[in-house]
Short mmCIF file of C-alpha atoms and ligand atoms in Angstrom, two decimals:
data_model
loop_
_atom_site.label_atom_id
_atom_site.label_comp_id
_atom_site.label_asym_id
_atom_site.label_seq_id
_atom_site.Cartn_x
_atom_site.Cartn_y
_atom_site.Cartn_z
CA MET V 20 16.44 8.21 16.29
CA LYS V 21 13.52 10.61 16.39
CA LEU V 22 11.29 9.89 13.42
CA LEU V 23 8.25 11.75 12.16
CA PHE V 24 5.88 9.93 9.81
CA LEU V 25 3.48 11.97 7.70
CA ALA V 26 0.89 9.90 5.87
CA ALA V 27 -2.64 10.03 4.51
CA GLU V 28 -3.66 6.74 6.17
CA ALA V 29 -2.40 4.14 8.63
CA THR V 30 -3.65 1.02 10.33
CA PRO V 31 -5.18 0.42 12.81
CA PHE V 32 -7.10 3.68 12.28
CA LEU V 33 -7.83 3.81 8.59
CA GLN V 34 -6.76 1.84 5.59
CA THR V 35 -7.92 1.98 1.99
CA GLY V 36 -5.02 -0.04 0.59
CA GLY V 37 -1.46 -1.25 1.11
CA LEU V 38 -0.23 2.23 2.02
CA GLY V 39 -2.19 2.28 5.28
CA ASP V 40 -1.06 -1.21 6.12
CA VAL V 41 2.61 -0.43 5.60
CA VAL V 42 2.60 2.93 7.40
CA GLY V 43 0.89 1.38 10.43
CA THR V 44 3.06 -1.72 10.60
CA LEU V 45 6.39 -0.13 9.74
CA SER V 46 5.93 2.58 12.37
CA TYR V 47 5.15 -0.07 14.95
CA TYR V 48 8.30 -2.10 14.18
CA LEU V 49 10.49 1.01 14.10
CA SER V 50 9.16 2.16 17.46
CA LYS V 51 10.82 -0.80 19.16
CA LYS V 52 14.16 1.02 18.96
CA ASN V 53 13.28 4.57 17.92
CA SER V 54 10.96 7.31 19.00
CA LEU V 55 8.12 7.92 16.55
CA LYS V 56 5.33 10.39 16.00
CA VAL V 57 2.89 9.51 13.25
CA ILE V 58 0.68 12.31 11.98
CA LEU V 59 -2.53 11.61 10.05
CA PRO V 60 -5.47 13.72 8.87
CA TYR V 61 -8.54 13.54 11.07
CA HIS V 62 -10.69 11.95 8.37
CA LEU V 63 -14.42 11.53 8.91
CA ALA V 64 -13.91 7.77 9.27
CA ILE V 65 -11.51 8.41 12.15
CA GLU V 66 -13.85 10.85 13.84
CA LYS V 67 -16.53 8.15 13.76
CA GLN V 68 -14.31 5.79 15.74
CA LYS V 69 -14.62 8.04 18.79
CA LEU V 70 -11.09 7.34 19.94
CA SER V 71 -10.18 8.41 23.45
CA PHE V 72 -7.57 11.06 22.91
CA GLN V 73 -5.21 12.09 25.68
CA LYS V 74 -4.60 15.66 24.62
CA LYS V 75 -5.70 18.36 22.28
CA TYR V 76 -3.62 21.22 20.84
CA LEU V 77 -4.54 24.31 18.89
CA LEU V 78 -2.45 25.02 15.84
CA THR V 79 -2.30 27.84 13.29
CA VAL V 80 -1.02 26.94 9.86
CA HIS V 81 0.01 29.49 7.21
CA MET V 82 -0.56 28.57 3.59
CA GLY V 83 -0.31 31.19 0.84
CA ASN V 84 -2.30 34.15 2.09
CA CYS V 85 -4.42 32.01 4.40
CA GLN V 86 -4.17 31.27 8.08
CA HIS V 87 -5.92 28.08 9.12
CA LYS V 88 -6.79 27.33 12.71
CA CYS V 89 -6.97 23.65 13.44
CA VAL V 90 -7.00 21.17 16.29
CA VAL V 91 -4.52 18.34 16.78
CA HIS V 92 -5.59 15.27 18.76
CA GLU V 93 -3.03 13.10 20.49
CA TYR V 94 -3.35 9.36 20.82
CA ALA V 95 -0.36 7.81 22.57
CA LYS V 96 -0.41 4.19 21.60
CA GLN V 97 2.60 3.04 23.56
CA LYS V 98 5.93 4.27 24.76
CA ASN V 99 7.82 5.62 21.73
CA LEU V 100 4.81 5.63 19.41
CA SER V 101 2.21 8.40 19.34
CA PHE V 102 -0.36 9.21 16.71
CA TYR V 103 -1.63 12.72 16.04
CA PHE V 104 -4.67 13.63 14.01
CA ILE V 105 -5.02 17.01 12.36
CA GLU V 106 -8.60 18.17 12.45
CA TYR V 107 -9.58 20.64 9.78
CA ASN V 108 -13.11 19.98 8.64
CA ASP V 109 -13.08 21.87 5.34
CA PHE V 110 -10.51 19.37 4.09
CA PHE V 111 -10.95 16.14 5.99
CA ASN V 112 -14.53 15.78 7.10
CA ARG V 113 -15.20 13.60 4.06
CA SER V 114 -15.67 10.03 3.04
CA PRO V 115 -14.11 8.43 1.00
CA ILE V 116 -10.81 10.10 1.70
CA TYR V 117 -9.34 10.65 -1.79
CA ASN V 118 -12.29 10.81 -4.17
CA ASP V 119 -16.06 11.01 -4.33
CA GLY V 120 -16.33 7.42 -5.54
CA TYR V 121 -15.74 8.39 -9.18
CA ARG V 122 -13.26 11.25 -9.34
CA GLU V 123 -10.39 12.55 -7.22
CA TYR V 124 -11.38 15.60 -5.16
CA THR V 125 -10.22 18.65 -7.10
CA ASP V 126 -8.75 20.27 -3.99
CA ASN V 127 -6.52 17.27 -3.14
CA PRO V 128 -3.27 19.20 -3.75
CA ALA V 129 -4.38 21.90 -1.30
CA ARG V 130 -5.67 19.34 1.24
CA PHE V 131 -2.48 17.33 1.40
CA ALA V 132 -0.03 20.22 1.09
CA PHE V 133 -1.84 21.85 4.02
CA PHE V 134 -1.67 18.58 5.93
CA SER V 135 2.08 18.16 5.30
CA LYS V 136 2.80 21.71 6.39
CA ALA V 137 0.56 21.38 9.44
CA GLY V 138 2.41 18.22 10.51
CA LEU V 139 5.70 20.09 10.49
CA ASP V 140 4.19 23.16 12.17
CA PHE V 141 2.89 20.90 14.90
CA VAL V 142 6.25 19.36 15.85
CA LEU V 143 7.76 22.85 15.70
CA LEU V 144 5.11 24.00 18.18
CA GLN V 145 6.03 21.09 20.41
CA ASN V 146 9.71 21.88 19.99
CA TRP V 147 10.24 18.25 18.95
CA LYS V 148 13.00 18.16 16.36
CA PRO V 149 12.93 14.97 14.30
CA ASP V 150 16.10 13.47 12.85
CA VAL V 151 14.11 12.34 9.84
CA VAL V 152 10.69 13.13 8.42
CA HIS V 153 9.47 10.06 6.56
CA THR V 154 6.89 11.03 3.95
CA HIS V 155 4.71 8.60 2.03
CA ASP V 156 3.55 9.06 -1.56
CA TRP V 157 2.73 12.38 -3.21
CA HIS V 158 0.34 13.30 -0.39
CA THR V 159 3.12 14.20 2.01
CA GLY V 160 6.29 14.20 -0.15
CA ILE V 161 6.08 17.99 -0.36
CA ALA V 162 7.15 18.21 3.30
CA ALA V 163 10.74 17.84 1.99
CA PHE V 164 10.29 21.11 0.09
CA TYR V 165 8.91 22.87 3.17
CA LEU V 166 11.81 21.67 5.30
CA LYS V 167 14.28 23.23 2.90
CA CYS V 168 12.51 26.26 1.49
CA TRP V 169 9.88 27.66 3.85
CA GLY V 170 12.39 30.07 5.36
CA GLY V 171 12.45 31.98 8.66
CA THR V 172 12.32 30.20 12.01
CA PHE V 173 10.84 27.19 10.30
CA SER V 174 13.94 26.48 8.20
CA SER V 175 16.34 27.19 11.03
CA PHE V 176 14.44 24.84 13.37
CA PHE V 177 14.55 22.07 10.77
CA LYS V 178 18.00 22.78 9.35
CA GLU V 179 19.32 19.37 10.36
CA THR V 180 16.11 17.45 9.81
CA ALA V 181 16.40 15.09 6.85
CA SER V 182 13.59 13.76 4.70
CA VAL V 183 12.80 10.41 3.16
CA LEU V 184 10.14 9.93 0.51
CA THR V 185 8.75 6.42 0.10
CA ILE V 186 6.82 5.98 -3.12
CA HIS V 187 4.18 3.30 -2.69
CA ASN V 188 2.33 4.04 -5.88
CA HIS V 189 3.89 6.24 -8.56
CA ALA V 190 0.77 6.20 -10.72
CA HIS V 191 -0.62 8.84 -8.37
CA GLN V 192 1.52 11.98 -8.62
CA GLY V 193 -0.61 14.84 -7.33
CA CYS V 194 -1.03 16.58 -10.68
CA ALA V 195 -3.05 19.77 -10.71
CA SER V 196 -3.42 23.21 -12.18
CA LEU V 197 -0.60 25.69 -11.57
CA ASP V 198 -3.21 27.88 -9.88
CA PHE V 199 -2.56 25.90 -6.69
CA ALA V 200 1.07 27.05 -6.59
CA PRO V 201 0.65 30.21 -4.46
CA TYR V 202 -1.49 28.45 -1.85
CA ILE V 203 0.98 25.56 -1.61
CA GLY V 204 3.85 28.02 -1.19
CA LEU V 205 5.65 27.48 -4.49
CA GLN V 206 7.47 30.50 -5.91
CA PRO V 207 8.22 30.96 -9.63
CA GLN V 208 11.74 29.55 -9.11
CA HIS V 209 10.26 26.22 -7.95
CA ILE V 210 8.05 25.88 -11.00
CA ASN V 211 10.42 24.58 -13.62
CA SER V 212 10.81 21.28 -15.38
CA ASN V 213 13.31 19.96 -12.81
CA GLN V 214 11.03 20.64 -9.90
CA PHE V 215 7.25 20.97 -9.72
CA GLU V 216 6.30 21.83 -13.31
CA ASP V 217 5.09 19.09 -15.66
CA HIS V 218 3.55 20.03 -19.03
CA GLN V 219 2.39 23.39 -17.71
CA ARG V 220 0.83 21.75 -14.69
CA LEU V 221 1.91 21.03 -11.15
CA ASN V 222 3.31 17.61 -10.36
CA ILE V 223 3.82 17.34 -6.63
CA LEU V 224 5.48 13.93 -6.65
CA LYS V 225 8.03 15.12 -9.19
CA GLY V 226 9.00 18.12 -7.03
CA SER V 227 9.13 15.91 -3.97
CA ILE V 228 11.61 13.59 -5.71
CA PHE V 229 13.77 16.67 -6.30
CA TYR V 230 13.73 17.79 -2.65
CA ALA V 231 13.76 14.54 -0.62
CA ASP V 232 17.13 13.63 0.85
CA GLN V 233 16.53 9.96 0.11
CA ILE V 234 13.88 8.28 -1.98
CA SER V 235 12.71 4.73 -1.77
CA THR V 236 10.12 2.56 -3.33
CA VAL V 237 8.72 -0.67 -2.04
CA SER V 238 10.63 -3.30 -4.02
CA LYS V 239 13.91 -3.55 -5.95
CA LYS V 240 12.19 -4.44 -9.19
CA THR V 241 9.91 -1.41 -8.98
CA LYS V 242 12.92 0.80 -8.47
CA GLU V 243 14.31 -0.55 -11.76
CA GLU V 244 10.95 -0.11 -13.47
CA MET V 245 10.76 3.50 -12.33
CA LEU V 246 13.99 4.46 -14.07
CA SER V 247 12.64 4.19 -17.62
CA PRO V 248 9.43 3.89 -19.66
CA PRO V 249 6.91 2.36 -19.64
CA GLY V 250 7.08 1.47 -15.93
CA ASP V 251 8.11 4.95 -14.82
CA PHE V 252 4.83 6.74 -15.50
CA GLY V 253 6.80 9.67 -16.84
CA LEU V 254 9.10 10.00 -13.82
CA GLY V 255 12.15 8.15 -15.22
CA ALA V 256 14.35 11.17 -15.91
CA TYR V 257 13.74 12.62 -12.43
CA CYS V 258 14.37 9.29 -10.71
CA ARG V 259 17.56 8.85 -12.76
CA ASN V 260 18.70 12.31 -11.63
CA ARG V 261 18.46 11.01 -8.09
CA LYS V 262 19.64 7.48 -8.72
CA ASP V 263 22.37 7.60 -6.06
CA ASP V 264 19.75 8.47 -3.47
CA PHE V 265 17.08 6.07 -4.67
CA GLN V 266 16.56 2.57 -3.28
CA GLY V 267 14.13 -0.30 -3.41
CA ILE V 268 13.23 -1.78 -0.02
CA LEU V 269 10.73 -4.57 -0.06
CA ASN V 270 7.77 -4.23 2.28
CA GLY V 271 7.32 -6.72 5.06
CA ILE V 272 4.13 -8.15 6.52
CA ASP V 273 2.72 -8.16 9.99
CA THR V 274 3.47 -11.76 10.88
CA LYS V 275 1.48 -11.55 14.12
CA ALA V 276 -1.74 -10.40 12.48
CA TRP V 277 -1.21 -12.83 9.59
CA ASP V 278 -0.39 -16.16 11.18
CA PRO V 279 -2.51 -19.20 10.28
CA SER V 280 -1.53 -20.94 13.51
CA THR V 281 -3.11 -18.25 15.71
CA ASP V 282 -5.39 -16.18 13.42
CA SER V 283 -8.68 -15.78 15.29
CA PHE V 284 -10.64 -15.03 12.10
CA LEU V 285 -10.13 -18.60 10.87
CA VAL V 286 -12.54 -21.42 11.64
CA LYS V 287 -9.56 -23.67 12.29
CA ASN V 288 -5.89 -22.83 12.78
CA TYR V 289 -3.20 -24.79 11.01
CA THR V 290 0.54 -25.04 10.50
CA ILE V 291 2.88 -26.26 7.83
CA ASN V 292 3.11 -29.60 9.64
CA ASN V 293 -0.59 -30.11 9.88
CA LEU V 294 -2.58 -28.81 6.97
CA GLN V 295 -5.85 -30.55 7.84
CA GLY V 296 -7.00 -27.27 9.33
CA LYS V 297 -6.60 -25.66 5.92
CA THR V 298 -9.02 -28.14 4.38
CA ILE V 299 -11.52 -27.32 7.12
CA CYS V 300 -11.06 -23.63 6.34
CA LYS V 301 -11.58 -24.33 2.66
CA LYS V 302 -14.87 -26.15 3.18
CA ALA V 303 -16.07 -23.43 5.53
CA LEU V 304 -15.19 -20.83 2.92
CA GLN V 305 -17.05 -22.72 0.19
CA LYS V 306 -20.03 -22.77 2.53
CA GLU V 307 -19.72 -19.09 3.46
CA PHE V 308 -19.86 -18.13 -0.23
CA GLY V 309 -22.56 -20.67 -1.14
CA LEU V 310 -20.32 -22.76 -3.42
CA GLU V 311 -20.35 -26.51 -3.92
CA ILE V 312 -18.58 -27.94 -0.88
CA ASP V 313 -15.89 -30.24 -2.17
CA ALA V 314 -12.22 -30.13 -1.17
CA LYS V 315 -11.24 -31.63 -4.51
CA ILE V 316 -12.30 -28.56 -6.49
CA PRO V 317 -9.60 -25.87 -6.46
CA VAL V 318 -10.59 -22.47 -5.12
CA PHE V 319 -8.96 -19.49 -6.86
CA ALA V 320 -9.24 -16.23 -4.96
CA MET V 321 -8.65 -12.59 -5.72
CA VAL V 322 -8.77 -9.85 -3.08
CA ALA V 323 -7.97 -6.37 -4.38
CA ARG V 324 -9.33 -2.92 -5.04
CA PHE V 325 -11.49 -2.95 -8.18
CA ASP V 326 -9.03 -0.80 -10.02
CA GLN V 327 -7.30 -0.93 -13.44
CA GLN V 328 -3.97 -1.48 -11.67
CA LYS V 329 -5.02 -4.81 -10.23
CA GLY V 330 -5.75 -6.49 -13.58
CA TRP V 331 -9.41 -7.37 -12.92
CA HIS V 332 -10.21 -6.55 -16.54
CA LEU V 333 -7.85 -9.32 -17.72
CA LEU V 334 -9.77 -11.79 -15.61
CA LYS V 335 -13.08 -10.36 -16.79
CA GLU V 336 -12.09 -11.15 -20.38
CA CYS V 337 -11.07 -14.77 -19.77
CA ILE V 338 -13.21 -15.90 -16.87
CA TYR V 339 -16.02 -17.42 -18.97
CA ASN V 340 -13.54 -19.68 -20.75
CA THR V 341 -12.08 -20.87 -17.45
CA LEU V 342 -15.49 -21.46 -15.86
CA LYS V 343 -15.94 -24.40 -18.24
CA TRP V 344 -13.31 -26.16 -16.15
CA ARG V 345 -13.83 -27.68 -12.72
CA ILE V 346 -12.82 -24.59 -10.81
CA GLN V 347 -14.20 -22.18 -8.23
CA TYR V 348 -13.59 -18.46 -7.69
CA ILE V 349 -13.96 -16.16 -4.71
CA PHE V 350 -13.62 -12.39 -5.04
CA LEU V 351 -13.46 -9.57 -2.56
CA GLY V 352 -12.94 -5.89 -3.22
CA SER V 353 -14.48 -2.49 -3.68
CA GLY V 354 -13.95 0.34 -6.12
CA ASP V 355 -14.70 0.93 -9.82
CA PRO V 356 -18.48 0.53 -10.24
CA MET V 357 -18.19 -1.21 -13.66
CA LEU V 358 -15.93 -3.93 -12.29
CA THR V 359 -17.88 -4.17 -9.06
CA ASN V 360 -20.98 -4.72 -11.07
CA PHE V 361 -19.47 -7.46 -13.20
CA PHE V 362 -17.77 -9.43 -10.43
CA GLY V 363 -20.54 -8.77 -7.94
CA ASN V 364 -23.13 -10.25 -10.29
CA LEU V 365 -21.22 -13.32 -11.48
CA PRO V 366 -22.43 -15.51 -8.58
CA LYS V 367 -26.00 -15.05 -9.87
CA TYR V 368 -25.05 -16.89 -13.05
CA PHE V 369 -22.55 -19.35 -11.56
CA PRO V 370 -23.81 -19.81 -7.98
CA LYS V 371 -21.87 -23.01 -7.30
CA GLN V 372 -18.68 -21.80 -8.87
CA VAL V 373 -18.31 -18.11 -8.04
CA GLY V 374 -18.67 -16.21 -4.79
CA SER V 375 -18.06 -12.53 -4.32
CA TYR V 376 -18.19 -9.92 -1.63
CA ILE V 377 -18.20 -6.25 -2.58
CA GLY V 378 -16.62 -4.21 0.19
CA PHE V 379 -13.64 -4.27 2.47
CA ASP V 380 -13.81 -6.89 5.22
CA VAL V 381 -10.68 -7.83 7.12
CA ALA V 382 -12.07 -11.04 8.65
CA LYS V 383 -13.27 -12.31 5.28
CA SER V 384 -9.97 -11.53 3.62
CA HIS V 385 -8.17 -13.62 6.26
CA ARG V 386 -10.62 -16.49 5.72
CA ILE V 387 -10.15 -16.26 1.96
CA GLU V 388 -6.38 -16.58 2.33
CA SER V 389 -6.84 -19.63 4.55
CA GLY V 390 -9.51 -21.36 2.47
CA SER V 391 -8.23 -20.75 -1.05
CA ASP V 392 -5.82 -22.95 -3.00
CA PHE V 393 -4.58 -20.31 -5.42
CA PHE V 394 -4.38 -16.55 -5.13
CA LEU V 395 -4.55 -14.38 -8.25
CA MET V 396 -2.60 -11.14 -8.68
CA PRO V 397 -2.60 -10.29 -12.40
CA SER V 398 -1.64 -6.65 -11.71
CA LEU V 399 -0.60 -4.31 -14.52
CA PHE V 400 1.93 -2.85 -12.11
CA GLU V 401 2.49 -3.61 -8.44
CA PRO V 402 5.08 -1.60 -6.50
CA CYS V 403 5.09 -4.27 -3.81
CA GLY V 404 1.81 -6.03 -3.12
CA LEU V 405 1.11 -7.59 0.25
CA ASN V 406 -1.46 -10.26 -0.51
CA GLN V 407 1.00 -12.53 -2.30
CA MET V 408 3.06 -12.57 0.92
CA TYR V 409 -0.02 -13.32 3.04
CA SER V 410 -0.89 -16.08 0.55
CA LEU V 411 2.51 -17.69 0.83
CA ARG V 412 2.15 -17.78 4.59
CA TYR V 413 -1.35 -19.23 4.40
CA GLY V 414 -0.47 -21.91 1.83
CA SER V 415 -2.52 -20.36 -0.97
CA ILE V 416 -0.32 -20.59 -4.05
CA PRO V 417 0.17 -17.17 -5.70
CA ILE V 418 -0.36 -16.71 -9.43
CA VAL V 419 1.25 -13.40 -10.31
CA ARG V 420 2.55 -11.23 -13.12
CA ASN V 421 6.28 -10.95 -13.43
CA ILE V 422 6.54 -7.31 -12.31
CA GLY V 423 7.41 -5.08 -9.36
CA GLY V 424 7.12 -6.56 -5.90
CA LEU V 425 5.43 -9.68 -7.29
CA HIS V 426 8.64 -10.44 -9.19
CA ASP V 427 10.67 -9.99 -5.99
CA THR V 428 8.54 -12.19 -3.74
CA VAL V 429 7.26 -15.11 -5.83
CA THR V 430 9.42 -17.56 -7.78
CA GLN V 431 8.28 -19.80 -10.60
CA TYR V 432 7.87 -23.45 -9.59
CA ASN V 433 10.19 -25.77 -11.52
CA GLU V 434 9.33 -29.20 -10.11
CA LYS V 435 11.83 -28.84 -7.26
CA GLN V 436 11.80 -25.23 -6.16
CA GLY V 437 9.64 -22.18 -6.46
CA THR V 438 6.59 -20.82 -4.72
CA GLY V 439 4.06 -19.97 -7.40
CA PHE V 440 3.07 -19.50 -11.02
CA ILE V 441 4.30 -16.48 -12.92
CA PHE V 442 3.23 -14.99 -16.25
CA ASP V 443 4.52 -12.09 -18.30
CA ASP V 444 2.05 -10.62 -20.77
CA PRO V 445 -0.74 -8.42 -19.45
CA THR V 446 -3.29 -10.17 -21.67
CA PRO V 447 -6.40 -12.24 -20.92
CA GLN V 448 -4.87 -15.08 -22.95
CA ALA V 449 -1.72 -15.20 -20.81
CA LEU V 450 -3.81 -15.18 -17.66
CA GLU V 451 -6.09 -17.93 -18.96
CA ASN V 452 -3.03 -20.02 -19.83
CA ILE V 453 -1.49 -19.70 -16.40
CA ILE V 454 -4.79 -20.53 -14.69
CA GLY V 455 -4.88 -23.60 -16.97
CA THR V 456 -1.32 -24.52 -15.91
CA ALA V 457 -2.23 -24.22 -12.23
CA LEU V 458 -5.29 -26.43 -12.80
CA HIS V 459 -3.15 -28.99 -14.61
CA TYR V 460 -0.88 -29.18 -11.58
CA TRP V 461 -3.85 -29.40 -9.23
CA TYR V 462 -5.45 -32.33 -10.97
CA ASN V 463 -2.35 -34.14 -12.27
CA LYS V 464 0.52 -33.28 -9.96
CA PRO V 465 -0.87 -33.05 -6.42
CA ARG V 466 2.52 -33.80 -4.92
CA ALA V 467 4.00 -30.75 -6.63
CA ILE V 468 1.15 -28.63 -5.24
CA ARG V 469 1.86 -29.89 -1.71
CA ASN V 470 5.54 -29.23 -2.19
CA MET V 471 5.03 -25.72 -3.51
CA ARG V 472 2.68 -24.89 -0.69
CA LYS V 473 5.20 -25.99 1.90
CA ILE V 474 8.07 -24.09 0.32
CA GLY V 475 5.90 -20.96 0.25
CA MET V 476 4.85 -21.33 3.87
CA GLN V 477 8.49 -21.25 4.91
CA GLU V 478 9.26 -17.92 3.27
CA ASP V 479 10.13 -15.21 5.75
CA ASN V 480 8.69 -11.84 4.80
CA SER V 481 8.58 -10.34 8.26
CA TRP V 482 9.33 -6.67 8.88
CA GLU V 483 12.19 -7.60 11.22
CA ASN V 484 14.21 -8.41 8.11
CA ARG V 485 13.63 -5.00 6.55
CA ILE V 486 13.99 -2.58 9.46
CA ASP V 487 17.79 -2.35 9.18
CA ASP V 488 17.44 -1.22 5.56
CA TYR V 489 15.22 1.64 6.69
CA ILE V 490 17.62 2.64 9.45
CA ARG V 491 20.42 2.75 6.89
CA LEU V 492 18.21 4.83 4.61
CA TYR V 493 17.56 7.31 7.44
CA GLN V 494 21.28 7.57 8.12
CA GLN V 495 21.99 8.21 4.46
CA ALA V 496 19.27 10.86 4.44
CA LYS V 497 20.93 12.58 7.38
CA SER V 498 24.30 12.76 5.64
CA ARG V 499 22.64 13.97 2.45
CA ARG V 500 20.85 16.67 4.42
CA LEU V 501 24.16 18.05 5.65
CA ALA V 502 25.40 18.26 2.05
CA TRP V 503 22.38 20.33 0.88
CA LYS V 504 23.24 23.96 0.22
C1 GLC O 29 0.41 0.63 -2.88
C2 GLC O 29 0.94 -0.28 -4.00
C3 GLC O 29 1.23 -1.69 -3.48
C4 GLC O 29 2.10 -1.63 -2.22
C5 GLC O 29 1.44 -0.72 -1.18
C6 GLC O 29 2.26 -0.57 0.10
O1 GLC O 29 -0.87 0.25 -2.53
O2 GLC O 29 0.02 -0.34 -5.08
O3 GLC O 29 1.88 -2.46 -4.46
O4 GLC O 29 2.22 -2.92 -1.67
O5 GLC O 29 1.25 0.58 -1.73
O6 GLC O 29 3.56 -0.12 -0.13
#
């Protein structure tokens, strides 16, 4: 199949969260049997990488009454997989890519609608007709609307091209003033409560759900949560309208990049049959973060954006109570300045017990997975989550809330089976209790800990297992496209 990916970020070029990871890895696995073009904005951070591009194209993009002239850079990664970067400095010559550190950029709807349209204009210019355009999150979901409604040569070129919208994070919906409508290309007939209108504002994700031929989210449980409040973030009715075309497909992980037996970021590699290397990694990690070096003290880790979603505030409320116990913590993340401040400063007060690194550092996050005993994910919501799957593979026992992708990938340990510890209530008390339970197991039931670790390390979360589900989704999108009038 010929597949076009439109996304705001993708590894190995740029990643701010799980979205980039999944777009990069999924496109790679799909390219083994399909032909893929992945189009990304030419963000400032990408420009700084000084990639050696093979080709350059000039492109004119019409939006509202504007005509934008931009440049598209081609980077052919391998046979069947090429990346294209759309350079338009007014929109993308910025860092960070979505916000100024505090607030979303106010022109985000214009930036990403332009990008989505430009991606389609580009393949039209190349006369490359995709079978399916796979859009990711609200940033590019609107491409489905363009495919069906732009009119003229555009619509006839794409009349058989289907669209798939994968929702990685439905908390972000691309809401904005209706004033953006003319620029984005929405006519009055598209601005109603079934399509792009939401409380007298624009909601781009909502309209994209209406127009996509197939919709998916990144776990089965999240699909269920999205059908009704409170987990739907207001989208329940629109997802229910499309329930026959809506699926949950669990994300996979890059099992080559995340393999403790070969991972070059680790001080010592290890396998399920020989976990001595993990103890060496643990001591090295305690040293790296200036903690007391003692393999008998359990290391709890948390690696996540400092963001409400991730549940840092629950930990903030209960951490002092838990620090009375014989326990160590290691944190890594960047984001919300209030949380960064709190977790970044804790090591000053508990230097032997708490280590933190503020920022995004791939090597450190691999070492944290290898050297920690437990991995915390107390998220308020988590469409999929990748770290719990990395943790399982690295023998760091996940402690997760019973929601979304965490629910689908971690099972409660019951003395014989299960891979982690699960809690329900999004409260500091519930988190403190589960940390206490994990500690109880650590100090009193070491055999259970060993057992759990080994069961977890055998879980198979590789992408190979998920690719067929995507191919099926693309085929369903193609049949749905033919049925659209
Ligand atoms: C978003 C979600 C996360 C998911 C990732 C990739 O970051 O918050 O749960 O794993 O997208 O799909």
